[in-house]
Amino acid sequence: MAAANIAPAEGRLGVLLPGLGAVSTTLIAGVELIRKGLAKPIGSLTQLGTIRLGKRTDNRTPLVRDFVPLARIDDLVFGAWDIFPDTCYQSARKAGVVDPTQLEHVRPELEAVAPWPAAFDPAFVKRLDGPHVKRGPNKLALAEQIMADIEVFRQRTGVRRAVMIWCGSTESFLRAEDVHANLADFEAGLRANHPAIAPSMLYAYAALQLGIPFANGAPNLTVDIPALVGLANARGVPICGKDFKTGQTLMKTIIAPGLKARMLGLTGWFSTNILGNRDGEVLDEPTSFRTKEESKLSVLDVILRGDLHPELYGDYVHRVSIHYYPPRGDNKEGWDNIDVFGWLGYPMQIKLNFLCRDSILAAPLALDLALFLDLAQRAGMHGVQEWLSFYFKSPQTAPGLYPEHDLFIQLMKLKNTLRHLRGEELITHLGLEYYD
Ligand SMILES: NC(=O)c1ccc[n+]([C@@H]2O[C@H](COP(=O)([O-])OP(=O)(O)OC[C@H]3O[C@@H](n4cnc5c(N)ncnc54)[C@H](O)[C@@H]3O)[C@@H](O)[C@H]2O)c1
């Protein structure tokens, strides 16, 4: 198999983050601490993961980052937007994820990241309002201001390439409609201030116009509309989304494939969370929660396929709720009660209590996405990058294609894509040759 032609990762890589809240500041602080040798990139497949090549007897298992030419952690430069003017240091202190003593080690680096004013519309995030926002006659003017910020950033930092990852708040639920159908209608909508064009779409539009890959860490529609998928393909830019797969949904996509593998039935899966950070506050509002709920609910149906296994999964109840509970801050606690049944229909229960740290789980995903999107672009890949489904609760796919939610299928897809890029044999796990 021929290897893809991948341009080298020369020079610095800009990582542009709309939203400088808990996830972004945890990402930036982590990267700065890792650079100084004060922390390790736990949770990051690009930094710690390995990939098996060839036969099991070949003993070839390089690190992912030695196998494909990724940008180095030392080469990342951060830029961000937020509706509050706090620097990354101030925002990290408020988010309360990384310990203040640890933050002091990288304080100057974090103070140097001051956000640009945001393109914001309180209609899309009803629980928040902030003073640090762009003004303009219409949405197109706001998108142009975002592009101008990026150009200034490019000149100031000298970055050769950039990627953008939406780490802003979850926006209100939207369905794709006519204004999202193609680029001409979308641009007319920008000029006419169409109410169904969300702020996150302005960032995505600005990025794609400048040839910058875009990932969506939240469940908003954003780049999952024909107008912006078309723009990404026309400009040769990779995109992916939606909604970082952390916490409870990560656990769900680990456990559900196991139950299904053993043909154990399901009568119900009840999931509830308490969360006390700003994200929890935003999600406490019904229109933002609706967006999250759609994203969280979809995973079981696709993994279990009740249509193929009606006797096991034809009639289960799936409930998900999030409660805003300030004392917990970013330390989310999730409870799952899973009602399963086995041989002869005998019922059993699984109780799961995950005391996680939301942004500690999300930050390495944002890092990997930045590095893999940049790789994809240098390898000439464009449009929807389904191989990055591994990172998302609601993976974006080609129209009409159901997304893969099983974490292990997603991992195989990701690693086989890397093997494919490097001209290595794909691994099928058939293994008959060992017994010839
Ligand atoms: N932490 C996780 O595990 C996780 C998992 C999946 C998805 N997410 C999503 O990632 C996003 C970020 O999460 P977080 O915990 O950092 O939330 P957060 O509330 O701490 O940070 C979001 C930031 O975005 C800012 N913002 C809102 N609208 C903006 C706009 N239009 N332009 C620029 N900035 C804007 C807010 O002021 C806030 O500072 C959320 O949408 C969340 O749902 C997080």
Coordinates of C-alpha atoms and ligand atoms in Angstrom, one line a residue:
M1 CA 0.0 0.0 0.0
A2 CA 1.4 3.4 -0.9
A3 CA 2.0 6.0 1.8
A4 CA 0.2 9.3 1.6
N5 CA 2.2 12.4 0.9
I6 CA 2.3 14.2 4.2
A7 CA 3.8 17.7 4.3
P8 CA 6.2 18.0 7.3
A9 CA 5.1 19.7 10.5
E10 CA 7.4 22.6 10.0
G11 CA 7.1 25.8 12.2
R12 CA 4.7 26.6 14.9
L13 CA 1.0 25.6 15.0
G14 CA -1.7 28.1 16.2
V15 CA -4.5 26.6 18.3
L16 CA -7.4 28.9 18.2
L17 CA -10.1 28.4 20.9
P18 CA -13.5 30.2 20.9
G19 CA -14.3 30.0 24.6
L20 CA -11.6 30.4 27.2
G21 CA -13.3 28.5 30.0
A22 CA -12.6 25.3 32.0
V23 CA -11.6 23.1 29.1
S24 CA -9.5 25.6 27.2
T25 CA -7.6 26.8 30.3
T26 CA -7.0 23.3 31.4
L27 CA -5.6 22.5 28.0
I28 CA -3.4 25.5 27.9
A29 CA -2.1 25.2 31.5
G30 CA -1.5 21.5 30.9
V31 CA 0.5 22.1 27.7
E32 CA 2.6 24.7 29.4
L33 CA 3.3 22.4 32.4
I34 CA 4.2 19.5 30.1
R35 CA 6.6 21.8 28.2
K36 CA 8.4 22.6 31.5
G37 CA 8.5 18.9 32.4
L38 CA 6.2 19.5 35.4
A39 CA 3.4 17.2 34.2
K40 CA 2.7 14.3 31.9
P41 CA 0.1 14.2 29.0
I42 CA -2.1 11.6 30.6
G43 CA -5.2 10.8 28.6
S44 CA -3.6 11.8 25.3
L45 CA -3.4 9.2 22.5
T46 CA -1.1 11.3 20.4
Q47 CA 1.4 11.7 23.2
L48 CA 1.3 8.3 25.0
G49 CA -0.5 5.9 22.6
T50 CA 1.2 3.2 20.6
I51 CA 0.2 1.6 17.4
R52 CA 0.9 -2.0 16.4
L53 CA 2.2 -2.5 12.9
G54 CA 2.4 -5.8 10.9
K55 CA 2.1 -9.1 12.6
R56 CA 2.1 -9.7 16.3
T57 CA 5.4 -11.6 15.9
D58 CA 7.0 -8.5 14.2
N59 CA 7.3 -6.6 17.5
R60 CA 6.7 -3.2 15.9
T61 CA 4.7 -1.0 18.2
P62 CA 6.0 2.6 17.9
L63 CA 4.5 5.6 19.6
V64 CA 1.7 7.2 17.6
R65 CA 3.7 10.5 17.6
D66 CA 6.8 8.7 16.2
F67 CA 4.7 6.9 13.5
V68 CA 3.0 9.9 12.0
P69 CA 4.5 13.4 11.7
L70 CA 2.6 15.4 14.3
A71 CA 3.3 19.0 15.4
R72 CA 5.3 19.0 18.7
I73 CA 3.8 20.2 21.9
D74 CA 6.6 22.8 22.0
D75 CA 5.4 24.2 18.7
L76 CA 1.8 25.1 19.9
V77 CA 0.8 28.7 20.3
F78 CA -2.7 29.5 21.7
G79 CA -5.2 32.2 20.9
A80 CA -8.8 32.5 22.2
W81 CA -12.0 34.5 22.3
D82 CA -14.3 34.9 25.2
I83 CA -17.2 37.1 26.4
F84 CA -15.2 37.9 29.5
P85 CA -11.9 39.7 29.3
D86 CA -10.1 37.5 31.9
T87 CA -6.7 36.2 30.8
C88 CA -6.1 32.5 30.7
Y89 CA -4.6 32.7 34.2
Q90 CA -7.6 34.5 35.7
S91 CA -10.1 32.2 33.9
A92 CA -8.2 29.1 35.0
R93 CA -8.3 30.3 38.6
K94 CA -12.0 30.8 38.3
A95 CA -12.6 27.5 36.7
G96 CA -10.8 25.9 39.6
V97 CA -9.7 22.8 37.8
V98 CA -5.9 23.0 38.0
D99 CA -4.5 23.5 41.5
P100 CA -3.4 27.2 42.1
T101 CA 0.1 26.2 43.2
Q102 CA 0.5 24.3 39.9
L103 CA -0.8 27.3 38.0
E104 CA 1.8 29.6 39.5
H105 CA 4.5 27.6 37.7
V106 CA 3.1 28.8 34.3
R107 CA 1.5 32.1 35.4
P108 CA 3.4 34.3 32.9
E109 CA 2.6 32.0 30.0
L110 CA -1.1 32.0 31.0
E111 CA -1.3 35.7 31.6
A112 CA 0.0 36.2 28.0
V113 CA -3.1 34.6 26.6
A114 CA -5.8 37.4 26.7
P115 CA -9.0 36.7 24.8
W116 CA -10.2 38.7 21.8
P117 CA -13.8 40.0 22.1
A118 CA -16.3 37.3 21.3
A119 CA -18.9 37.1 18.6
F120 CA -21.8 36.4 21.0
D121 CA -25.6 36.4 21.0
P122 CA -27.3 35.8 24.4
A123 CA -30.3 34.3 22.6
F124 CA -28.0 31.2 22.1
V125 CA -26.7 31.0 25.7
K126 CA -29.4 32.3 27.9
R127 CA -27.6 31.8 31.2
L128 CA -24.6 33.9 30.3
D129 CA -23.9 37.5 29.3
G130 CA -20.6 39.2 29.2
P131 CA -19.1 42.6 28.3
H132 CA -16.3 41.5 26.0
V133 CA -18.1 41.2 22.7
K134 CA -17.8 42.3 19.1
R135 CA -20.2 44.8 17.6
G136 CA -21.1 45.1 13.9
P137 CA -23.9 45.9 11.5
N138 CA -24.5 42.2 10.8
K139 CA -23.2 38.6 11.3
L140 CA -21.0 38.8 8.3
A141 CA -19.2 41.8 9.9
L142 CA -18.6 39.8 13.1
A143 CA -17.2 36.8 11.1
E144 CA -14.8 39.3 9.3
Q145 CA -13.7 40.6 12.6
I146 CA -12.8 37.0 13.7
M147 CA -10.8 36.6 10.5
A148 CA -9.0 39.9 11.3
D149 CA -8.1 38.6 14.8
I150 CA -6.7 35.5 13.2
E151 CA -4.6 37.4 10.7
V152 CA -3.1 39.6 13.5
F153 CA -2.4 36.5 15.5
R154 CA -0.6 34.9 12.5
Q155 CA 1.5 38.0 12.0
R156 CA 2.3 38.4 15.7
T157 CA 3.3 34.8 16.4
G158 CA 4.6 33.7 13.0
V159 CA 2.6 30.5 13.1
R160 CA 2.7 28.6 9.8
R161 CA -0.6 26.8 10.3
A162 CA -3.5 26.9 12.7
V163 CA -6.5 24.8 13.8
M164 CA -9.7 26.0 15.6
I165 CA -11.5 24.0 18.3
W166 CA -14.8 25.3 19.6
C167 CA -14.6 25.2 23.4
G168 CA -17.4 27.8 24.0
S169 CA -20.6 27.2 25.8
T170 CA -23.3 24.8 24.5
E171 CA -25.7 26.8 22.3
S172 CA -29.5 26.4 22.2
F173 CA -30.9 23.6 20.1
L174 CA -31.1 24.3 16.4
R175 CA -32.1 22.1 13.5
A176 CA -30.6 22.5 10.0
E177 CA -32.9 24.7 7.9
D178 CA -32.9 26.4 4.5
V179 CA -30.4 29.1 5.4
H180 CA -27.9 26.3 6.2
A181 CA -28.5 24.4 2.9
N182 CA -25.7 26.0 0.8
L183 CA -23.0 28.6 1.0
A184 CA -24.9 31.3 -1.0
D185 CA -27.9 31.1 1.3
F186 CA -25.7 31.0 4.3
E187 CA -23.8 34.1 3.3
A188 CA -27.1 35.9 2.5
G189 CA -28.2 34.9 6.0
L190 CA -25.0 36.4 7.5
R191 CA -25.8 39.7 5.8
A192 CA -29.4 39.6 6.8
N193 CA -28.7 38.6 10.5
H194 CA -30.7 35.4 10.1
P195 CA -31.7 34.2 13.6
A196 CA -30.7 30.5 12.8
I197 CA -27.0 31.4 12.3
A198 CA -25.4 30.8 15.7
P199 CA -22.2 32.5 16.9
S200 CA -20.3 29.2 16.7
M201 CA -21.1 29.1 13.0
L202 CA -19.4 32.5 12.6
Y203 CA -16.2 31.2 14.0
A204 CA -16.4 28.1 11.9
Y205 CA -17.1 30.1 8.7
A206 CA -14.2 32.4 9.5
A207 CA -11.8 29.5 10.1
L208 CA -12.8 27.6 6.9
Q209 CA -12.5 30.8 4.8
L210 CA -9.0 31.1 6.0
G211 CA -8.2 27.4 5.3
I212 CA -8.1 26.5 9.1
P213 CA -9.4 23.1 10.2
F214 CA -12.3 23.2 12.7
A215 CA -13.4 20.8 15.5
N216 CA -16.5 21.2 17.5
G217 CA -16.1 20.3 21.2
A218 CA -19.7 21.1 22.1
P219 CA -23.0 19.5 20.8
N220 CA -24.1 22.6 18.8
L221 CA -24.9 22.2 15.1
T222 CA -22.1 24.6 14.1
V223 CA -20.2 23.0 11.2
D224 CA -22.6 20.1 10.8
I225 CA -24.6 21.9 8.1
P226 CA -24.3 21.5 4.3
A227 CA -23.2 25.1 3.8
L228 CA -20.1 24.7 6.0
V229 CA -19.4 21.0 5.0
G230 CA -19.4 22.3 1.4
L231 CA -17.1 25.2 2.2
A232 CA -14.7 22.8 4.0
N233 CA -14.6 20.6 0.9
A234 CA -14.3 23.5 -1.5
R235 CA -11.3 24.9 0.5
G236 CA -9.7 21.6 1.2
V237 CA -10.1 21.9 5.0
P238 CA -10.8 19.0 7.5
I239 CA -13.6 19.4 10.0
C240 CA -15.0 17.2 12.8
G241 CA -17.4 17.2 15.7
K242 CA -19.5 17.1 17.8
D243 CA -19.2 17.2 21.6
F244 CA -16.1 15.8 23.4
K245 CA -16.8 12.3 24.6
T246 CA -15.9 12.4 28.3
G247 CA -17.4 11.3 31.6
Q248 CA -20.7 9.4 31.5
T249 CA -21.0 9.0 27.8
L250 CA -17.4 7.7 27.6
M251 CA -18.4 5.1 30.1
K252 CA -21.6 4.3 28.2
T253 CA -19.7 3.6 25.0
I254 CA -17.3 1.4 26.9
I255 CA -19.9 -0.7 28.7
A256 CA -22.7 -0.9 26.1
P257 CA -20.5 -2.7 23.5
G258 CA -19.5 -5.2 26.2
L259 CA -23.1 -6.0 27.1
K260 CA -24.0 -6.4 23.4
A261 CA -20.9 -8.5 22.7
R262 CA -22.3 -11.0 25.3
M263 CA -25.9 -10.7 24.0
L264 CA -27.1 -9.5 27.4
G265 CA -30.4 -7.6 27.2
L266 CA -31.3 -4.1 28.5
T267 CA -34.5 -2.9 30.0
G268 CA -33.3 0.5 31.1
W269 CA -30.4 2.9 31.5
F270 CA -30.9 5.8 33.9
S271 CA -28.1 8.4 34.0
T272 CA -27.9 11.4 36.1
N273 CA -25.1 13.9 36.9
I274 CA -24.3 16.7 39.2
L275 CA -22.0 19.4 38.0
G276 CA -21.1 22.8 39.4
N277 CA -19.0 24.6 36.8
R278 CA -20.1 27.3 34.3
D279 CA -20.9 24.5 31.8
G280 CA -23.3 23.0 34.3
E281 CA -24.9 26.4 34.8
V282 CA -25.4 26.8 31.0
L283 CA -26.7 23.3 30.7
D284 CA -29.2 23.9 33.5
E285 CA -31.2 26.0 31.0
P286 CA -33.6 23.9 29.0
T287 CA -32.7 25.0 25.4
S288 CA -29.0 24.4 25.9
F289 CA -29.7 21.1 27.7
R290 CA -31.9 20.0 24.8
T291 CA -28.8 20.2 22.5
K292 CA -26.7 18.2 25.0
E293 CA -29.5 15.7 25.6
E294 CA -29.8 14.8 21.9
S295 CA -26.1 14.2 21.8
K296 CA -26.1 12.0 24.9
L297 CA -29.2 10.0 24.1
S298 CA -28.1 8.9 20.6
V299 CA -25.2 6.6 21.5
L300 CA -27.1 3.6 22.9
D301 CA -29.5 3.1 20.0
V302 CA -26.6 2.9 17.5
I303 CA -24.5 0.6 19.6
L304 CA -27.3 -1.8 20.6
R305 CA -29.3 -1.8 17.4
G306 CA -32.7 -2.7 18.7
D307 CA -33.9 -3.1 15.1
L308 CA -31.6 -6.1 14.7
H309 CA -32.0 -7.4 18.2
P310 CA -35.6 -6.7 19.3
E311 CA -35.7 -9.4 22.0
L312 CA -32.7 -7.8 23.7
Y313 CA -32.9 -4.1 22.9
G314 CA -36.2 -3.4 21.3
D315 CA -37.9 -1.7 24.3
Y316 CA -35.4 -0.2 26.8
V317 CA -35.9 3.1 28.6
H318 CA -33.0 5.6 28.4
R319 CA -33.0 8.7 30.6
V320 CA -30.3 11.3 31.0
S321 CA -30.3 14.4 33.3
I322 CA -27.7 17.0 34.4
H323 CA -28.2 19.0 37.6
Y324 CA -26.4 22.2 38.3
Y325 CA -24.9 21.9 41.8
P326 CA -22.3 24.6 42.5
P327 CA -20.5 23.0 45.4
R328 CA -19.0 20.3 43.1
G329 CA -17.4 22.8 40.7
D330 CA -15.7 20.9 37.7
N331 CA -15.8 17.6 39.6
K332 CA -18.8 16.0 38.1
E333 CA -20.4 13.1 39.7
G334 CA -22.4 10.7 37.5
W335 CA -24.6 7.8 38.5
D336 CA -25.8 5.2 36.2
N337 CA -28.3 2.5 37.0
I338 CA -28.3 -0.2 34.3
D339 CA -31.1 -2.8 34.3
V340 CA -29.9 -5.7 32.3
F341 CA -31.2 -9.3 31.8
G342 CA -29.5 -12.6 31.0
W343 CA -30.1 -16.3 30.4
L344 CA -33.9 -17.1 30.6
G345 CA -34.6 -13.4 31.1
Y346 CA -33.4 -13.1 34.7
P347 CA -32.9 -9.5 35.6
M348 CA -29.6 -8.0 37.0
Q349 CA -28.4 -4.5 37.8
I350 CA -25.2 -2.6 37.3
K351 CA -24.6 0.6 39.4
L352 CA -21.9 2.9 38.2
N353 CA -20.7 5.9 40.2
F354 CA -18.1 8.0 38.3
L355 CA -16.5 10.8 40.3
C356 CA -14.7 12.4 37.4
R357 CA -13.1 15.8 36.6
D358 CA -14.8 17.0 33.5
S359 CA -12.1 19.2 32.0
I360 CA -9.3 16.8 33.1
L361 CA -10.9 14.3 30.8
A362 CA -11.6 16.8 28.0
A363 CA -8.3 18.7 27.7
P364 CA -6.3 15.8 26.2
L365 CA -9.0 15.3 23.7
A366 CA -8.7 18.9 22.6
L367 CA -4.9 18.5 22.3
D368 CA -5.2 15.3 20.2
L369 CA -7.8 16.9 17.9
A370 CA -5.6 19.9 17.3
L371 CA -2.7 17.6 16.4
F372 CA -4.7 15.2 14.3
L373 CA -6.6 17.9 12.4
D374 CA -3.3 19.5 11.5
L375 CA -2.0 16.1 10.4
A376 CA -5.1 15.5 8.3
Q377 CA -4.7 18.9 6.5
R378 CA -1.0 18.2 5.8
A379 CA -2.0 14.8 4.4
G380 CA -4.5 16.5 2.0
M381 CA -7.6 15.2 3.8
H382 CA -10.6 17.5 3.8
G383 CA -14.3 17.6 4.7
V384 CA -15.7 15.5 7.5
Q385 CA -13.0 13.4 9.3
E386 CA -15.0 10.4 10.5
W387 CA -11.9 8.7 11.8
L388 CA -11.8 11.2 14.6
S389 CA -15.2 9.9 15.9
F390 CA -13.2 8.4 18.8
Y391 CA -13.3 11.9 20.4
F392 CA -17.0 12.7 20.1
K393 CA -20.4 11.9 21.6
S394 CA -22.2 12.7 18.3
P395 CA -19.7 12.0 15.5
Q396 CA -20.2 13.9 12.4
T397 CA -20.6 11.7 9.3
A398 CA -21.5 11.8 5.7
P399 CA -25.2 12.5 5.1
G400 CA -27.3 9.4 5.6
L401 CA -24.6 7.4 7.3
Y402 CA -25.1 6.4 10.9
P403 CA -22.2 7.3 13.2
E404 CA -20.1 4.6 15.0
H405 CA -20.4 5.1 18.7
D406 CA -18.6 2.0 20.0
L407 CA -15.3 3.3 21.4
F408 CA -13.4 0.2 20.2
I409 CA -14.6 0.4 16.7
Q410 CA -13.8 4.1 16.8
L411 CA -10.2 3.4 18.0
M412 CA -9.7 0.8 15.3
K413 CA -11.0 3.2 12.7
L414 CA -8.5 5.9 13.9
K415 CA -5.5 3.6 14.0
N416 CA -6.3 2.0 10.6
T417 CA -6.5 5.5 9.2
L418 CA -3.0 6.2 10.5
R419 CA -1.7 2.9 9.1
H420 CA -3.4 3.8 5.8
L421 CA -1.7 7.2 5.7
R422 CA 1.7 5.6 6.2
G423 CA 1.1 2.8 3.7
E424 CA 1.1 0.1 6.4
E425 CA -1.1 -3.0 6.2
L426 CA -4.4 -2.5 8.0
I427 CA -5.0 -4.8 11.0
T428 CA -8.0 -7.0 10.7
H429 CA -7.3 -9.2 13.8
L430 CA -8.0 -12.3 11.6
G431 CA -4.7 -13.9 12.7
L432 CA -5.1 -17.3 10.9
E433 CA -1.6 -17.1 9.6
Y434 CA -0.2 -17.8 13.1
Y435 CA -1.7 -21.3 12.9
D436 CA -0.7 -22.3 9.3
Ligands
LIG1 N1 -15.6 19.4 30.0 C1 -16.1 18.4 29.4 O1 -15.9 17.3 29.8 C2 -16.9 18.6 28.1 C3 -17.3 17.5 27.5 C4 -18.1 17.6 26.3 C5 -18.4 18.9 25.9 N2 -18.0 20.0 26.5 C6 -18.4 21.2 26.0 O2 -17.2 22.0 25.8 C7 -17.6 23.4 26.0 C8 -16.7 24.1 27.0 O3 -16.8 23.4 28.2 P1 -16.2 24.2 29.5 O4 -16.4 23.2 30.7 O5 -14.9 24.8 29.2 O6 -17.3 25.4 29.7 P2 -17.1 26.8 30.3 O7 -18.4 27.3 30.6 O8 -16.1 26.8 31.4 O9 -16.4 27.6 29.1 C9 -17.0 28.0 28.0 C10 -16.6 29.5 27.7 O10 -17.2 29.9 26.5 C11 -17.4 31.3 26.6 N3 -18.4 31.6 25.5 C12 -19.7 31.4 25.4 N4 -20.1 31.8 24.2 C13 -19.1 32.3 23.6 C14 -18.9 32.8 22.3 N5 -19.9 33.0 21.4 N6 -17.7 33.2 21.9 C15 -16.6 33.0 22.7 N7 -16.7 32.5 24.0 C16 -17.9 32.1 24.4 C17 -18.0 31.4 28.0 O11 -17.9 32.7 28.5 C18 -17.1 30.5 28.8 O12 -16.0 31.1 29.3 C19 -19.1 23.4 26.5 O13 -19.9 23.6 25.4 C20 -19.2 22.0 27.0 O14 -20.6 21.5 26.9 C21 -17.2 19.9 27.7

